[in-house]
Amino acid sequence: MDESMIDWWTMSVGLFGGLALFLYGMEQMATALKAAAGERMKDILARLTTNRFMGALTGAFVTAVINSSSITTVLVVGFISAGLLSLSQSVGIIMGANIGSTVTAQLIAFQLDNMALLMIGFGFVLLVAIKREAARHYGGMIMGLGLVFLGMTLMSEAMAPLRDYEPFLDFMATLRNPVLAILIAALFTGLIQSSAATMGIAIVMASQGFMDLETGIALAFGANIGTCVTAMLASIGKPREAVRAALVHVIFNIAGVLVWFGFIGHLAEWVQLISPTRPDLTGQARLAAEVPRQIANAHTLFNIANTLLFIGLTSQLARLVEWLVPDKPEGEEAFIVRPRYLDEELLTTPSLALDRVRLEILHMGDSVREMMQSIMPAILGGNRQTLREIELMDNDVDSLHAEIVSYLGKISRQSLTEHQTRELMSLLAAANDLENIGDLIETNLVVLGRERIDQGVSVSEPTREVLLNFHRAVSRALGTALQAVAQNNEIAARTVTAMKSEISAIADSAAAHEARRLVAEEPKRIPAYTLEIDIIEKLQRIYYFAKRMAKTVEADTQAENA
């Protein structure tokens, strides 16, 4: 075909417009899927098994549902950080994520172009006309899938004139060099950060008869390498566990491509045996009819084979990654506290992001409990340096509180269900209550410790035991309240609120003890009495915040069950 016969403007508009619709449809479909399935994903992930084969199946299923292997990797990092999984146990899940990422290509290969407008229309009706949350999510998913097929149709139609354009056909011929095809696909996938999109475009080109199966397999290899860019970018600035999990992804994907690079022809033959054929067609028409499905099948078969090939080497791969990314020398970051569980990748799946906030509140609570554990011995007999160290601990609490509030603010900008909105407000209240406890210890109890030193007050042994007993009860309430928030545990929450009578009884007993001690023949009895009464009042205040955290959990779970 002569170059002058091609309307380059119309073709460019159709190609890029179709690509925009295709990518937007994928994003819409993924967002709706994550919103619809997020709650179920929490249940599945909570039951993660340490068996490597079940881990691979779990990783494949979760990635297929939420349509993002990078999110699956982020979730795995969270489990490693929480001590629920070792790196070795999580490798199988990361491997399985590659299998799950091939589901989108399988859907695209069905080429339901004639159903695209029907899907968009039906999905739109569910999205705007039905009030039920679940129906709206499914509507968004169906509409997104329709946009994917419509975008593919527009791209196919735009590229049709290139079937007889020699320079383009010559360029496609160069892609038969597998090294070049892998490099181009890896670069493109790294730029758009979506291997599914790369595979979708490859299938579109195959549907026009522009490429054979072996070229499509090379592009699939490149897409697998390119998706590692997303994982590595997501790990920048993250804890060691995140970097190691991303590196597992990179090594596994690159090693898989290297193993199969010399067997592209054999893989193509195996795929042709299991894929439908059209012997009634010839030439470009046959390629257009057969190759799209064959590319999708090759992508899936390649990733399944790689998982089976490497699943027995999870321990060795984990040790290699730990050697490549060693722990930082102890004390290198001793004075820096960072969020352990908050991750931007999960913001588009609010149910999972809110779960990570629960873990981060527990992380923040660990710092508050450390302050709580240290403060009473410091008040009763510590020195100024000990009190100063406890005071500085509140900087960690304040830092984590700011990060949690900021992250919750980002979640609030997502599309939330009524239940998720209640959950967000409950977590915000819990974070504020914890921060108030930290401030109370820093600004009130630490000051009381300094007053004891300044005034030369000595607390008697009987009084010391009374105060320590009260402190133990309040600390127990705080720990149980944290458990209630972290696990959304109504039983733990009720335990804290039920402690009100116990705390009141201990406080009354302590006050009666102080009244008896007031007339004791001891030096500085009045300053000692004032100090001890203030300690009791501040401990009661800490219990008040712990009880408020528990009541928030109770109210949230009751509203959920209503």
Coordinates of C-alpha atoms in Angstrom, one line a residue:
M1 CA 0.0 0.0 0.0
D2 CA 1.3 3.5 -0.8
E3 CA 2.0 5.7 2.2
S4 CA -0.2 8.5 0.7
M5 CA -3.2 6.2 0.9
I6 CA -3.0 6.0 4.7
D7 CA -4.8 8.6 6.7
W8 CA -2.2 8.9 9.5
W9 CA -4.2 11.4 11.6
T10 CA -7.4 9.2 11.6
M11 CA -5.3 6.1 12.3
S12 CA -3.4 7.8 15.2
V13 CA -6.5 9.1 16.8
G14 CA -8.2 5.7 16.6
L15 CA -5.1 3.9 17.9
F16 CA -4.4 6.2 20.8
G17 CA -8.1 6.8 21.6
G18 CA -8.6 3.0 21.6
L19 CA -5.5 2.5 23.8
A20 CA -6.9 5.1 26.3
L21 CA -10.2 3.4 26.4
F22 CA -8.5 0.0 26.8
L23 CA -6.3 1.2 29.7
Y24 CA -9.2 3.1 31.4
G25 CA -11.4 0.0 31.1
M26 CA -8.8 -2.1 32.7
E27 CA -8.4 0.4 35.6
Q28 CA -12.2 0.6 36.0
M29 CA -12.5 -3.2 36.0
A30 CA -9.7 -3.6 38.5
T31 CA -11.1 -0.9 40.8
A32 CA -14.6 -2.5 40.8
L33 CA -13.1 -6.0 41.4
K34 CA -11.1 -4.8 44.3
A35 CA -14.1 -3.0 45.8
A36 CA -16.3 -6.0 45.4
A37 CA -13.9 -8.6 46.5
G38 CA -11.8 -6.7 49.1
E39 CA -13.6 -8.0 52.1
R40 CA -13.4 -11.6 50.9
M41 CA -9.7 -11.1 50.2
K42 CA -9.2 -10.3 53.9
D43 CA -10.7 -13.6 54.9
I44 CA -8.6 -15.5 52.4
L45 CA -5.4 -13.8 53.4
A46 CA -6.2 -14.3 57.0
R47 CA -6.1 -18.1 56.3
L48 CA -2.8 -18.1 54.4
T49 CA -1.1 -21.4 54.8
T50 CA 2.6 -21.9 55.2
N51 CA 2.4 -24.8 52.6
R52 CA 4.3 -23.5 49.6
F53 CA 1.8 -25.1 47.1
M54 CA -1.2 -23.7 48.8
G55 CA 0.6 -20.4 49.0
A56 CA 1.1 -20.4 45.3
L57 CA -2.6 -21.2 44.7
T58 CA -3.6 -18.4 47.2
G59 CA -1.3 -15.9 45.4
A60 CA -2.8 -16.9 42.0
F61 CA -6.4 -16.5 43.2
V62 CA -5.9 -13.2 45.1
T63 CA -4.0 -11.7 42.1
A64 CA -6.7 -12.9 39.7
V65 CA -9.4 -11.2 41.7
I66 CA -7.7 -7.9 42.6
N67 CA -5.9 -7.8 39.2
S68 CA -2.6 -6.7 40.6
S69 CA 0.5 -8.8 41.4
S70 CA 2.1 -5.7 43.0
I71 CA -0.7 -5.4 45.5
T72 CA -0.4 -9.2 46.3
T73 CA 3.4 -8.6 46.9
V74 CA 2.6 -5.6 49.2
L75 CA 0.2 -7.8 51.2
V76 CA 2.9 -10.4 51.5
V77 CA 5.3 -7.8 52.9
G78 CA 2.8 -6.9 55.5
F79 CA 2.5 -10.5 56.6
I80 CA 6.3 -10.8 56.8
S81 CA 6.5 -7.6 58.8
A82 CA 3.8 -8.8 61.2
G83 CA 5.7 -12.0 61.8
L84 CA 2.9 -14.1 60.3
L85 CA 5.1 -15.5 57.4
S86 CA 8.8 -15.9 56.8
L87 CA 10.3 -14.8 53.5
S88 CA 10.7 -18.4 52.5
Q89 CA 7.0 -19.2 53.2
S90 CA 5.9 -16.1 51.2
V91 CA 8.0 -16.9 48.0
G92 CA 5.3 -19.4 46.8
I93 CA 2.6 -16.7 47.1
I94 CA 4.8 -14.3 45.0
M95 CA 5.2 -17.1 42.4
G96 CA 1.5 -17.8 42.3
A97 CA 0.8 -14.1 41.7
N98 CA 2.4 -14.4 38.3
I99 CA -0.2 -17.1 37.4
G100 CA -3.0 -14.9 38.6
S101 CA -1.8 -12.0 36.5
T102 CA -2.5 -14.1 33.3
V103 CA -6.3 -14.2 33.9
T104 CA -6.8 -10.7 32.3
A105 CA -5.0 -11.8 29.1
Q106 CA -7.3 -14.9 29.0
L107 CA -10.4 -12.7 29.2
I108 CA -9.1 -10.4 26.5
A109 CA -8.3 -13.3 24.2
F110 CA -12.0 -14.1 24.0
Q111 CA -12.3 -11.0 21.7
L112 CA -15.9 -10.3 22.5
D113 CA -15.9 -7.2 20.3
N114 CA -19.5 -7.5 19.4
M115 CA -20.5 -7.6 23.0
A116 CA -18.6 -4.5 24.1
L117 CA -21.4 -2.0 23.8
L118 CA -23.9 -4.3 25.5
M119 CA -21.5 -4.8 28.4
I120 CA -21.0 -1.0 28.7
G121 CA -24.7 -0.4 28.6
F122 CA -25.6 -3.1 31.1
G123 CA -22.7 -2.2 33.4
F124 CA -23.8 1.5 33.3
V125 CA -27.4 0.5 34.3
L126 CA -26.1 -1.5 37.3
L127 CA -23.7 1.4 38.2
V128 CA -26.2 4.2 38.2
A129 CA -29.7 2.7 38.6
I130 CA -29.2 0.1 41.4
K131 CA -28.6 1.4 44.9
R132 CA -27.1 -1.8 46.3
E133 CA -23.4 -1.5 46.8
A134 CA -22.5 -5.0 45.5
A135 CA -24.6 -4.4 42.3
R136 CA -22.7 -1.1 41.6
H137 CA -19.4 -2.8 42.0
Y138 CA -20.4 -5.5 39.5
G139 CA -21.7 -2.9 37.2
G140 CA -18.4 -1.1 37.2
M141 CA -16.6 -4.4 36.5
I142 CA -18.8 -5.3 33.5
M143 CA -18.6 -1.7 32.2
G144 CA -14.8 -1.8 32.5
L145 CA -14.6 -5.1 30.6
G146 CA -16.8 -3.6 27.9
L147 CA -14.5 -0.6 27.6
V148 CA -11.5 -3.0 27.3
F149 CA -13.2 -4.8 24.3
L150 CA -14.3 -1.5 22.8
G151 CA -10.8 -0.1 23.0
M152 CA -9.5 -3.3 21.4
T153 CA -12.0 -2.9 18.6
L154 CA -10.9 0.7 17.9
M155 CA -7.2 -0.2 17.9
S156 CA -7.9 -3.1 15.6
E157 CA -9.8 -1.0 13.1
A158 CA -7.2 1.8 13.3
M159 CA -4.4 -0.6 12.5
A160 CA -6.2 -2.4 9.6
P161 CA -4.6 -0.1 6.9
L162 CA -1.2 -1.3 8.1
R163 CA -1.8 -4.8 6.9
D164 CA -0.4 -3.9 3.5
Y165 CA 2.0 -1.2 4.5
E166 CA 5.5 -2.6 3.8
P167 CA 7.6 -0.5 6.3
F168 CA 5.3 -1.6 9.2
L169 CA 5.4 -5.2 8.1
D170 CA 9.2 -5.0 7.9
F171 CA 9.2 -3.6 11.5
M172 CA 7.0 -6.5 12.7
A173 CA 9.4 -8.9 11.0
T174 CA 12.2 -7.5 13.1
L175 CA 10.2 -8.5 16.2
R176 CA 10.8 -12.1 15.2
N177 CA 14.2 -11.6 16.8
P178 CA 13.2 -12.7 20.3
V179 CA 15.8 -10.5 22.1
L180 CA 14.4 -7.4 20.4
A181 CA 10.8 -8.4 21.2
I182 CA 11.6 -9.1 24.8
L183 CA 13.4 -5.7 25.2
I184 CA 10.5 -3.8 23.6
A185 CA 7.9 -5.5 25.7
A186 CA 9.9 -5.1 28.9
L187 CA 10.4 -1.4 28.2
F188 CA 6.7 -0.8 27.3
T189 CA 5.5 -2.7 30.4
G190 CA 7.9 -0.8 32.6
L191 CA 6.6 2.5 31.3
I192 CA 2.9 1.8 31.7
Q193 CA 3.4 -0.6 34.7
S194 CA 0.9 -3.2 33.5
S195 CA 1.9 -6.5 32.0
A196 CA -1.8 -7.2 31.3
A197 CA -2.0 -4.1 29.0
T198 CA 1.1 -5.2 27.1
M199 CA -0.4 -8.6 26.6
G200 CA -3.7 -7.0 25.5
I201 CA -2.0 -4.9 22.9
A202 CA -0.1 -8.0 21.7
I203 CA -3.4 -9.8 21.3
V204 CA -4.8 -6.9 19.4
M205 CA -1.9 -7.0 16.9
A206 CA -2.2 -10.7 16.6
S207 CA -5.9 -10.4 15.8
Q208 CA -4.9 -8.4 12.8
G209 CA -2.5 -11.1 11.7
F210 CA 0.6 -9.0 12.4
M211 CA 2.6 -11.5 14.4
D212 CA 3.1 -15.2 14.8
L213 CA 3.0 -17.2 18.1
E214 CA 6.7 -17.2 18.7
T215 CA 6.8 -13.4 18.6
G216 CA 3.9 -13.3 20.9
I217 CA 5.7 -15.6 23.4
A218 CA 8.7 -13.3 23.3
L219 CA 6.5 -10.3 24.1
A220 CA 5.0 -12.3 27.0
F221 CA 8.5 -12.9 28.3
G222 CA 9.3 -9.2 28.0
A223 CA 6.0 -8.3 29.8
N224 CA 7.1 -10.6 32.7
I225 CA 10.4 -8.8 33.0
G226 CA 8.9 -5.4 32.6
T227 CA 6.4 -5.9 35.5
C228 CA 9.3 -6.2 37.8
V229 CA 9.8 -2.5 37.4
T230 CA 6.5 -1.9 39.2
A231 CA 7.6 -4.1 42.1
M232 CA 11.0 -2.5 42.5
L233 CA 9.5 1.1 42.3
A234 CA 7.0 0.1 45.0
S235 CA 9.8 -1.0 47.3
I236 CA 11.8 2.2 47.1
G237 CA 12.2 3.7 50.6
K238 CA 10.4 0.7 52.1
P239 CA 11.6 -1.6 54.9
R240 CA 14.0 -4.5 54.1
E241 CA 11.1 -7.0 53.9
A242 CA 9.6 -5.0 51.0
V243 CA 12.8 -4.8 49.1
R244 CA 13.4 -8.6 49.5
A245 CA 9.9 -9.5 48.4
A246 CA 10.3 -7.3 45.3
L247 CA 13.7 -8.8 44.6
V248 CA 12.1 -12.3 44.8
H249 CA 9.7 -11.2 42.1
V250 CA 12.5 -9.9 39.9
I251 CA 14.8 -12.9 40.3
F252 CA 11.9 -15.4 39.7
N253 CA 10.7 -13.6 36.6
I254 CA 14.1 -13.0 35.0
A255 CA 15.2 -16.6 35.8
G256 CA 12.0 -18.0 34.3
V257 CA 12.7 -16.1 31.0
L258 CA 16.3 -17.2 30.9
V259 CA 15.3 -20.8 31.4
W260 CA 12.7 -20.8 28.6
F261 CA 14.5 -18.4 26.2
G262 CA 16.0 -21.3 24.2
F263 CA 12.8 -23.3 24.2
I264 CA 10.4 -20.7 22.6
G265 CA 9.9 -22.9 19.6
H266 CA 9.1 -25.9 21.8
L267 CA 6.7 -23.9 23.9
A268 CA 4.9 -22.7 20.8
E269 CA 4.5 -26.3 19.6
W270 CA 3.0 -27.3 23.0
V271 CA 0.6 -24.4 23.0
Q272 CA -0.6 -25.1 19.5
L273 CA -1.5 -28.6 20.7
I274 CA -3.8 -27.4 23.4
S275 CA -5.3 -24.4 21.6
P276 CA -8.1 -24.3 19.1
T277 CA -7.1 -24.2 15.4
R278 CA -8.7 -22.9 12.2
P279 CA -7.4 -25.2 9.4
D280 CA -10.1 -23.8 7.0
L281 CA -8.2 -20.5 6.9
T282 CA -4.7 -19.7 5.5
G283 CA -2.1 -17.0 5.8
Q284 CA -2.8 -13.8 7.7
A285 CA -6.4 -14.8 8.3
R286 CA -5.4 -18.0 10.0
L287 CA -2.9 -16.1 12.2
A288 CA -5.6 -13.6 13.1
A289 CA -8.0 -16.4 14.1
E290 CA -5.6 -18.6 16.1
V291 CA -2.7 -16.6 17.5
P292 CA -4.6 -14.4 20.0
R293 CA -5.8 -17.3 22.1
Q294 CA -2.5 -19.1 21.6
I295 CA -0.6 -16.1 23.1
A296 CA -2.9 -16.0 26.1
N297 CA -2.4 -19.7 26.6
A298 CA 1.4 -19.5 26.3
H299 CA 1.4 -16.7 28.9
T300 CA -0.5 -18.8 31.3
L301 CA 1.4 -22.1 30.6
F302 CA 4.7 -20.3 30.9
N303 CA 3.9 -18.9 34.3
I304 CA 2.5 -22.2 35.6
A305 CA 5.5 -24.1 34.4
N306 CA 7.9 -21.6 36.0
T307 CA 6.0 -21.9 39.3
L308 CA 6.2 -25.7 39.2
L309 CA 9.9 -25.5 38.3
F310 CA 11.0 -23.1 41.0
I311 CA 8.5 -24.0 43.8
G312 CA 10.9 -26.5 45.3
L313 CA 13.6 -23.8 45.6
T314 CA 11.7 -21.3 47.8
S315 CA 14.1 -21.7 50.8
Q316 CA 17.2 -21.3 48.6
L317 CA 15.7 -18.2 46.8
A318 CA 14.8 -16.7 50.2
R319 CA 18.4 -17.2 51.5
L320 CA 19.8 -15.7 48.2
V321 CA 17.6 -12.6 48.7
E322 CA 18.5 -12.2 52.3
W323 CA 22.2 -12.4 51.3
L324 CA 21.7 -9.8 48.6
V325 CA 19.7 -7.5 50.9
P326 CA 21.1 -8.0 54.4
D327 CA 19.7 -6.5 57.6
K328 CA 21.1 -3.0 58.4
P329 CA 23.6 -2.9 61.2
E330 CA 21.9 -2.9 64.6
G331 CA 21.4 0.7 65.7
E332 CA 21.7 2.3 62.3
E333 CA 18.1 3.4 62.4
A334 CA 17.7 3.3 66.2
F335 CA 16.3 6.8 66.4
I336 CA 14.1 6.7 63.3
V337 CA 10.6 5.4 63.5
R338 CA 8.7 4.7 60.3
P339 CA 5.3 3.3 59.5
R340 CA 5.7 -0.5 59.1
Y341 CA 2.4 -1.4 57.4
L342 CA 1.0 1.6 55.5
D343 CA 1.4 1.3 51.8
E344 CA 0.2 3.5 49.0
E345 CA -0.4 0.5 46.7
L346 CA -3.3 -0.6 48.9
L347 CA -5.2 2.7 48.8
T348 CA -7.3 1.6 45.8
T349 CA -8.5 -1.3 47.9
P350 CA -9.9 0.4 51.0
S351 CA -10.9 -2.7 52.9
L352 CA -7.3 -4.0 52.8
A353 CA -5.8 -0.5 53.4
L354 CA -8.0 -0.2 56.6
D355 CA -6.7 -3.5 57.8
R356 CA -3.1 -2.2 57.4
V357 CA -4.1 0.9 59.5
R358 CA -5.1 -1.6 62.3
L359 CA -1.7 -3.1 62.2
E360 CA 0.0 0.3 62.2
I361 CA -2.1 1.4 65.2
L362 CA -0.8 -1.8 67.0
H363 CA 2.7 -0.7 66.0
M364 CA 2.0 2.8 67.5
G365 CA 0.5 1.1 70.5
D366 CA 3.7 -0.9 71.1
S367 CA 5.5 2.5 71.6
V368 CA 2.8 3.7 74.0
R369 CA 2.9 0.5 76.0
E370 CA 6.7 0.8 76.2
M371 CA 6.2 4.3 77.6
M372 CA 3.5 2.9 80.0
Q373 CA 5.7 0.1 81.2
S374 CA 8.7 2.4 81.9
I375 CA 7.0 5.3 83.4
M376 CA 5.9 4.0 86.9
P377 CA 9.4 2.7 87.9
A378 CA 10.8 6.1 86.6
I379 CA 8.3 8.1 88.6
L380 CA 8.9 6.2 91.8
G381 CA 12.7 5.9 91.7
G382 CA 14.2 6.8 88.3
N383 CA 16.6 9.7 87.5
R384 CA 16.2 12.6 85.2
Q385 CA 17.9 10.8 82.3
T386 CA 15.4 7.9 82.5
L387 CA 12.5 10.4 82.5
R388 CA 14.0 12.2 79.5
E389 CA 14.2 9.0 77.6
I390 CA 10.5 8.3 78.2
E391 CA 9.7 11.8 77.2
L392 CA 11.5 11.3 73.9
M393 CA 9.6 8.1 73.2
D394 CA 6.5 10.2 72.6
N395 CA 8.2 11.6 69.4
D396 CA 7.8 8.1 67.9
V397 CA 4.1 8.1 68.9
D398 CA 3.5 11.5 67.5
S399 CA 5.3 10.6 64.2
L400 CA 3.3 7.4 63.7
H401 CA 0.1 9.2 64.6
A402 CA 0.7 11.8 61.9
E403 CA 1.4 9.1 59.4
I404 CA -1.7 7.1 60.3
V405 CA -3.9 10.3 60.1
S406 CA -2.4 11.2 56.7
Y407 CA -3.0 7.7 55.4
L408 CA -6.6 7.6 56.6
G409 CA -7.1 10.9 54.9
K410 CA -6.0 9.4 51.6
I411 CA -8.3 6.4 52.2
S412 CA -11.2 8.8 52.8
R413 CA -10.7 10.2 49.2
Q414 CA -11.5 6.7 47.8
S415 CA -15.0 5.4 47.1
L416 CA -16.0 4.0 50.5
T417 CA -19.0 1.9 51.6
E418 CA -21.0 3.0 54.7
H419 CA -19.3 0.3 56.7
Q420 CA -15.8 1.3 55.6
T421 CA -16.6 5.0 56.5
R422 CA -17.5 3.9 60.0
E423 CA -14.4 1.7 60.2
L424 CA -12.2 4.7 59.1
M425 CA -13.7 7.0 61.7
S426 CA -13.3 4.3 64.5
L427 CA -9.6 3.9 63.5
L428 CA -9.0 7.6 63.5
A429 CA -10.6 7.9 67.0
A430 CA -8.4 5.0 68.2
A431 CA -5.2 6.6 66.9
N432 CA -6.2 9.9 68.6
D433 CA -6.9 8.2 71.9
L434 CA -3.5 6.4 71.7
E435 CA -1.8 9.7 71.0
N436 CA -3.6 11.3 73.9
I437 CA -2.2 8.6 76.2
G438 CA 1.3 9.2 74.9
D439 CA 0.9 12.9 75.5
L440 CA -0.4 12.3 79.0
I441 CA 2.6 10.2 79.9
E442 CA 5.0 12.7 78.3
T443 CA 3.5 15.9 79.7
N444 CA 2.0 14.8 83.0
L445 CA 3.5 11.7 84.4
V446 CA 7.1 12.6 83.4
V447 CA 6.5 16.0 85.1
L448 CA 5.4 14.2 88.3
G449 CA 8.6 12.2 88.2
R450 CA 10.7 15.4 88.0
E451 CA 8.7 16.9 90.8
R452 CA 9.5 13.9 93.0
I453 CA 13.2 14.5 92.3
D454 CA 13.0 18.3 92.8
Q455 CA 11.2 18.0 96.1
G456 CA 13.2 15.1 97.4
V457 CA 10.0 13.1 98.0
S458 CA 10.3 9.3 98.8
V459 CA 7.4 7.0 98.2
S460 CA 6.9 4.5 100.9
E461 CA 6.9 0.7 100.2
P462 CA 3.2 0.2 100.9
T463 CA 2.2 3.1 98.7
R464 CA 4.6 2.0 96.0
E465 CA 2.8 -1.4 95.9
V466 CA -0.6 0.3 95.7
L467 CA 0.4 2.4 92.8
L468 CA 2.1 -0.4 91.0
N469 CA -1.0 -2.6 91.4
F470 CA -3.1 0.2 89.9
H471 CA -0.6 0.7 87.1
R472 CA -0.7 -3.0 86.3
A473 CA -4.5 -3.0 86.0
V474 CA -4.5 0.1 83.7
S475 CA -1.7 -1.4 81.6
R476 CA -3.7 -4.6 81.2
A477 CA -6.7 -2.5 80.0
L478 CA -4.6 -0.6 77.5
G479 CA -3.1 -3.9 76.1
T480 CA -6.6 -5.4 75.7
A481 CA -8.0 -2.2 74.1
L482 CA -5.1 -2.4 71.5
Q483 CA -6.0 -6.0 70.8
A484 CA -9.7 -5.0 70.3
V485 CA -8.7 -2.4 67.8
A486 CA -6.1 -4.4 65.9
Q487 CA -8.4 -7.5 65.6
N488 CA -11.7 -5.6 65.6
N489 CA -12.4 -7.9 68.5
E490 CA -15.7 -7.1 70.3
I491 CA -15.0 -9.6 73.1
A492 CA -11.7 -7.9 73.9
A493 CA -13.5 -4.5 73.8
R494 CA -16.2 -5.7 76.2
T495 CA -13.4 -6.9 78.6
V496 CA -12.0 -3.4 78.7
T497 CA -15.3 -1.7 79.4
A498 CA -16.2 -4.3 82.0
M499 CA -13.0 -3.4 83.9
K500 CA -14.6 -0.1 84.8
S501 CA -15.8 -1.4 88.2
E502 CA -12.4 -3.0 88.9
I503 CA -10.5 0.2 88.0
S504 CA -12.9 2.3 90.2
A505 CA -12.5 -0.1 93.1
I506 CA -8.7 0.0 92.9
A507 CA -8.8 3.8 92.6
D508 CA -11.0 4.1 95.6
S509 CA -8.8 1.7 97.6
A510 CA -5.8 3.7 96.6
A511 CA -7.4 7.0 97.6
A512 CA -8.4 5.5 101.0
H513 CA -4.8 4.3 101.4
E514 CA -3.6 7.8 100.7
A515 CA -6.0 9.3 103.2
R516 CA -4.7 7.0 105.9
R517 CA -1.1 7.8 105.0
L518 CA -1.8 11.6 105.1
V519 CA -1.5 11.6 108.9
A520 CA 1.6 9.4 108.9
E521 CA 4.7 10.8 110.7
E522 CA 6.9 11.1 107.7
P523 CA 8.9 14.0 106.3
K524 CA 7.4 15.8 103.3
R525 CA 4.1 13.9 103.7
I526 CA 2.0 16.6 102.1
P527 CA 4.1 16.9 98.9
A528 CA 4.2 13.0 98.8
Y529 CA 0.4 12.9 99.2
T530 CA -0.1 15.4 96.4
L531 CA 2.2 13.5 94.1
E532 CA 0.6 10.1 94.8
I533 CA -2.9 11.4 94.3
D534 CA -1.9 13.0 91.0
I535 CA -0.4 9.7 89.8
I536 CA -3.7 7.9 90.6
E537 CA -5.7 10.6 88.8
K538 CA -3.5 10.4 85.7
L539 CA -3.7 6.5 85.6
Q540 CA -7.6 6.9 85.8
R541 CA -7.3 9.2 82.8
I542 CA -5.3 6.7 80.8
Y543 CA -7.9 4.0 81.5
Y544 CA -10.6 6.5 80.3
F545 CA -8.8 6.7 76.9
A546 CA -8.4 2.9 76.7
K547 CA -12.1 2.4 77.5
R548 CA -13.0 4.9 74.8
M549 CA -11.0 3.0 72.3
A550 CA -12.9 -0.2 73.3
K551 CA -16.3 1.5 73.2
T552 CA -15.5 2.6 69.6
V553 CA -14.8 -1.0 68.6
E554 CA -18.0 -2.2 70.3
A555 CA -20.1 0.4 68.5
D556 CA -18.5 -0.4 65.2
T557 CA -19.1 -4.2 65.4
Q558 CA -22.7 -3.7 66.6
A559 CA -23.4 -1.4 63.7
E560 CA -21.8 -4.0 61.3
N561 CA -24.0 -6.8 62.8
A562 CA -27.2 -4.7 62.8

